[in-house]
């Protein structure tokens, strides 16, 4: 059914579409430029020029590798929640908190009504899509995750904050669709952190996507999915992009007990490891997937965003994904 939806949207994909989750590492010159910008040594315009250069590099690299559904690589983003919070009225920047590893970010604070400020990601999507004939995913962080990773000092409770964010982010989705985007990924890495709140995440996703004509993907990771599966299948999206390899494909056992009913972007390489998986390892992971999932539903990609790897590691991990996808396609 989802394949038919893609066809109807004019998106023609081979079996086992190869894609990636969203972020790629920033080249050294961009890391340097971001530091320079934060110290006032270069202008916003100079920084953006280098962000565009890095985006073009990753689009060309994905084409060269043979990726089927591209991403812009998020070269213009720092943190995936702060990026949106910094641009939406209603948020104030909070103090530094630790996210993962040794990474710190300013946890946003909701201090007023959250509003859509006008297109946030659309310009980047248009730029990236203008560089390639292959489809580029639209990409935003979902309302539940933005709520969960922020402090709320304005709304009565977490649900009210989440639904207000959903109404704002829906306008971003509409703007992406109006610009011609057909595949839109709404990241919800926080989906499983509070299983009792899954209904809130589902209601919010309904508010974001209901009645809108695009193929929707959601990415979730770091999961205790045994607590939210199969209920999470009620999330109104076409495709779940899931971290499978880092957990040793544990979720396949859940899928055996209760059939997975959506398309899946099946993570076949671990983004937390420097080691690039060899072809056999990746092939075995896809074989395992196919013992439970129909081949028409399987996309192939890394577990999560590749931004914490080096540029070279990210390229090699993507290459491994494409090689596996092609091997099974033939
Ligand atoms: Zn992830």
mmCIF file of N, CA and C in Angstrom, residues 78-99 104-112 114 141-155 158 161 165:
data_model
loop_
_atom_site.group_PDB
_atom_site.id
_atom_site.type_symbol
_atom_site.label_atom_id
_atom_site.label_comp_id
_atom_site.label_asym_id
_atom_site.label_seq_id
_atom_site.Cartn_x
_atom_site.Cartn_y
_atom_site.Cartn_z
ATOM 1 N N UNK A 78 22.857 22.449 14.611
ATOM 2 C CA UNK A 78 23.622 21.919 15.727
ATOM 3 C C UNK A 78 22.784 20.808 16.312
ATOM 4 N N UNK A 79 22.047 21.101 17.362
ATOM 5 C CA UNK A 79 21.160 20.123 17.979
ATOM 6 C C UNK A 79 19.808 20.075 17.251
ATOM 7 N N UNK A 80 19.223 18.896 17.154
ATOM 8 C CA UNK A 80 18.007 18.708 16.360
ATOM 9 C C UNK A 80 16.766 19.339 16.986
ATOM 10 N N UNK A 81 16.773 19.565 18.293
ATOM 11 C CA UNK A 81 15.646 20.255 18.920
ATOM 12 C C UNK A 81 15.932 21.756 19.005
ATOM 13 N N UNK A 82 17.136 22.094 19.462
ATOM 14 C CA UNK A 82 17.479 23.513 19.617
ATOM 15 C C UNK A 82 17.352 24.245 18.275
ATOM 16 N N UNK A 83 17.683 23.563 17.180
ATOM 17 C CA UNK A 83 17.593 24.207 15.865
ATOM 18 C C UNK A 83 16.191 24.772 15.625
ATOM 19 N N UNK A 84 15.180 23.985 15.978
ATOM 20 C CA UNK A 84 13.799 24.443 15.771
ATOM 21 C C UNK A 84 13.396 25.455 16.846
ATOM 22 N N UNK A 85 13.779 25.138 18.110
ATOM 23 C CA UNK A 85 13.383 26.016 19.217
ATOM 24 C C UNK A 85 13.939 27.430 19.030
ATOM 25 N N UNK A 86 15.166 27.515 18.515
ATOM 26 C CA UNK A 86 15.785 28.834 18.332
ATOM 27 C C UNK A 86 15.040 29.670 17.292
ATOM 28 N N UNK A 87 14.261 28.996 16.460
ATOM 29 C CA UNK A 87 13.577 29.714 15.384
ATOM 30 C C UNK A 87 12.091 29.919 15.637
ATOM 31 N N UNK A 88 11.559 29.297 16.701
ATOM 32 C CA UNK A 88 10.119 29.394 16.941
ATOM 33 C C UNK A 88 9.813 30.344 18.098
ATOM 34 N N UNK A 89 8.933 31.324 17.854
ATOM 35 C CA UNK A 89 8.477 32.168 18.956
ATOM 36 C C UNK A 89 7.871 31.287 20.052
ATOM 37 N N UNK A 90 8.071 31.680 21.311
ATOM 38 C CA UNK A 90 7.561 30.879 22.427
ATOM 39 C C UNK A 90 8.684 30.219 23.206
ATOM 40 N N UNK A 91 9.862 30.121 22.562
ATOM 41 C CA UNK A 91 11.001 29.485 23.222
ATOM 42 C C UNK A 91 12.023 30.524 23.687
ATOM 43 N N UNK A 92 12.671 30.197 24.806
ATOM 44 C CA UNK A 92 13.818 30.967 25.278
ATOM 45 C C UNK A 92 14.957 29.976 25.462
ATOM 46 N N UNK A 93 16.169 30.422 25.225
ATOM 47 C CA UNK A 93 17.301 29.515 25.392
ATOM 48 C C UNK A 93 17.575 29.275 26.876
ATOM 49 N N UNK A 94 17.746 28.009 27.253
ATOM 50 C CA UNK A 94 18.023 27.677 28.645
ATOM 51 C C UNK A 94 19.503 27.429 28.882
ATOM 52 N N UNK A 95 19.814 26.878 30.053
ATOM 53 C CA UNK A 95 21.210 26.600 30.400
ATOM 54 C C UNK A 95 21.734 25.364 29.686
ATOM 55 N N UNK A 96 23.032 25.125 29.818
ATOM 56 C CA UNK A 96 23.650 23.971 29.154
ATOM 57 C C UNK A 96 23.298 22.672 29.875
ATOM 58 N N UNK A 97 22.858 21.673 29.118
ATOM 59 C CA UNK A 97 22.670 20.336 29.680
ATOM 60 C C UNK A 97 23.375 19.331 28.778
ATOM 61 N N UNK A 98 23.663 18.173 29.364
ATOM 62 C CA UNK A 98 24.382 17.154 28.614
ATOM 63 C C UNK A 98 23.383 16.331 27.808
ATOM 64 N N UNK A 99 23.662 16.082 26.535
ATOM 65 C CA UNK A 99 22.753 15.235 25.762
ATOM 66 C C UNK A 99 23.298 13.825 25.725
ATOM 67 N N UNK A 104 27.092 18.834 24.792
ATOM 68 C CA UNK A 104 26.219 19.677 25.603
ATOM 69 C C UNK A 104 25.396 20.555 24.678
ATOM 70 N N UNK A 105 24.203 20.886 25.116
ATOM 71 C CA UNK A 105 23.420 21.839 24.334
ATOM 72 C C UNK A 105 22.566 22.662 25.282
ATOM 73 N N UNK A 106 22.080 23.783 24.780
ATOM 74 C CA UNK A 106 21.201 24.642 25.567
ATOM 75 C C UNK A 106 19.799 24.068 25.509
ATOM 76 N N UNK A 107 19.315 23.559 26.643
ATOM 77 C CA UNK A 107 17.971 22.996 26.647
ATOM 78 C C UNK A 107 16.958 24.133 26.543
ATOM 79 N N UNK A 108 16.113 24.117 25.484
ATOM 80 C CA UNK A 108 15.184 25.230 25.284
ATOM 81 C C UNK A 108 14.113 25.261 26.384
ATOM 82 N N UNK A 109 13.590 26.443 26.626
ATOM 83 C CA UNK A 109 12.513 26.619 27.604
ATOM 84 C C UNK A 109 11.303 27.225 26.894
ATOM 85 N N UNK A 110 10.146 26.581 27.058
ATOM 86 C CA UNK A 110 8.916 27.157 26.504
ATOM 87 C C UNK A 110 8.395 28.175 27.511
ATOM 88 N N UNK A 111 8.402 29.448 27.092
ATOM 89 C CA UNK A 111 7.986 30.503 28.021
ATOM 90 C C UNK A 111 6.760 31.258 27.495
ATOM 91 N N UNK A 112 6.289 30.876 26.318
ATOM 92 C CA UNK A 112 5.100 31.532 25.749
ATOM 93 C C UNK A 112 4.459 30.595 24.740
ATOM 94 N N UNK A 114 3.887 28.652 21.580
ATOM 95 C CA UNK A 114 4.809 28.323 20.488
ATOM 96 C C UNK A 114 4.097 28.523 19.156
ATOM 97 N N UNK A 141 12.050 17.761 13.290
ATOM 98 C CA UNK A 141 11.971 17.061 14.563
ATOM 99 C C UNK A 141 10.521 17.085 15.025
ATOM 100 N N UNK A 142 10.041 15.952 15.518
ATOM 101 C CA UNK A 142 8.630 15.800 15.847
ATOM 102 C C UNK A 142 8.227 16.511 17.139
ATOM 103 N N UNK A 143 6.921 16.765 17.284
ATOM 104 C CA UNK A 143 6.431 17.547 18.427
ATOM 105 C C UNK A 143 6.704 16.879 19.774
ATOM 106 N N UNK A 144 6.610 15.555 19.822
ATOM 107 C CA UNK A 144 6.815 14.899 21.118
ATOM 108 C C UNK A 144 8.270 15.063 21.574
ATOM 109 N N UNK A 145 9.195 14.908 20.649
ATOM 110 C CA UNK A 145 10.619 15.027 21.002
ATOM 111 C C UNK A 145 10.988 16.474 21.341
ATOM 112 N N UNK A 146 10.462 17.427 20.577
ATOM 113 C CA UNK A 146 10.751 18.832 20.895
ATOM 114 C C UNK A 146 10.231 19.143 22.303
ATOM 115 N N UNK A 147 9.038 18.643 22.611
ATOM 116 C CA UNK A 147 8.476 18.870 23.953
ATOM 117 C C UNK A 147 9.341 18.194 25.013
ATOM 118 N N UNK A 148 9.688 16.925 24.777
ATOM 119 C CA UNK A 148 10.395 16.156 25.803
ATOM 120 C C UNK A 148 11.789 16.718 26.091
ATOM 121 N N UNK A 149 12.420 17.280 25.091
ATOM 122 C CA UNK A 149 13.787 17.795 25.253
ATOM 123 C C UNK A 149 13.807 19.276 25.604
ATOM 124 N N UNK A 150 12.635 19.831 25.946
ATOM 125 C CA UNK A 150 12.565 21.229 26.364
ATOM 126 C C UNK A 150 11.981 21.303 27.771
ATOM 127 N N UNK A 151 12.217 22.407 28.467
ATOM 128 C CA UNK A 151 11.483 22.691 29.700
ATOM 129 C C UNK A 151 10.199 23.410 29.311
ATOM 130 N N UNK A 152 9.130 23.147 30.054
ATOM 131 C CA UNK A 152 7.860 23.800 29.774
ATOM 132 C C UNK A 152 7.457 24.669 30.955
ATOM 133 N N UNK A 153 7.457 25.973 30.732
ATOM 134 C CA UNK A 153 7.022 26.887 31.803
ATOM 135 C C UNK A 153 5.744 27.612 31.405
ATOM 136 N N UNK A 154 5.160 27.231 30.293
ATOM 137 C CA UNK A 154 4.008 27.992 29.795
ATOM 138 C C UNK A 154 2.717 27.163 29.774
ATOM 139 N N UNK A 155 2.794 25.960 29.230
ATOM 140 C CA UNK A 155 1.566 25.172 29.065
ATOM 141 C C UNK A 155 1.230 24.415 30.349
ATOM 142 N N UNK A 158 2.476 18.534 29.829
ATOM 143 C CA UNK A 158 3.287 18.079 28.694
ATOM 144 C C UNK A 158 2.436 17.868 27.449
ATOM 145 N N UNK A 161 1.624 21.172 25.740
ATOM 146 C CA UNK A 161 2.810 21.693 25.052
ATOM 147 C C UNK A 161 3.044 20.923 23.753
ATOM 148 N N UNK A 165 2.892 22.344 19.851
ATOM 149 C CA UNK A 165 4.026 22.176 18.934
ATOM 150 C C UNK A 165 3.582 21.473 17.657
#
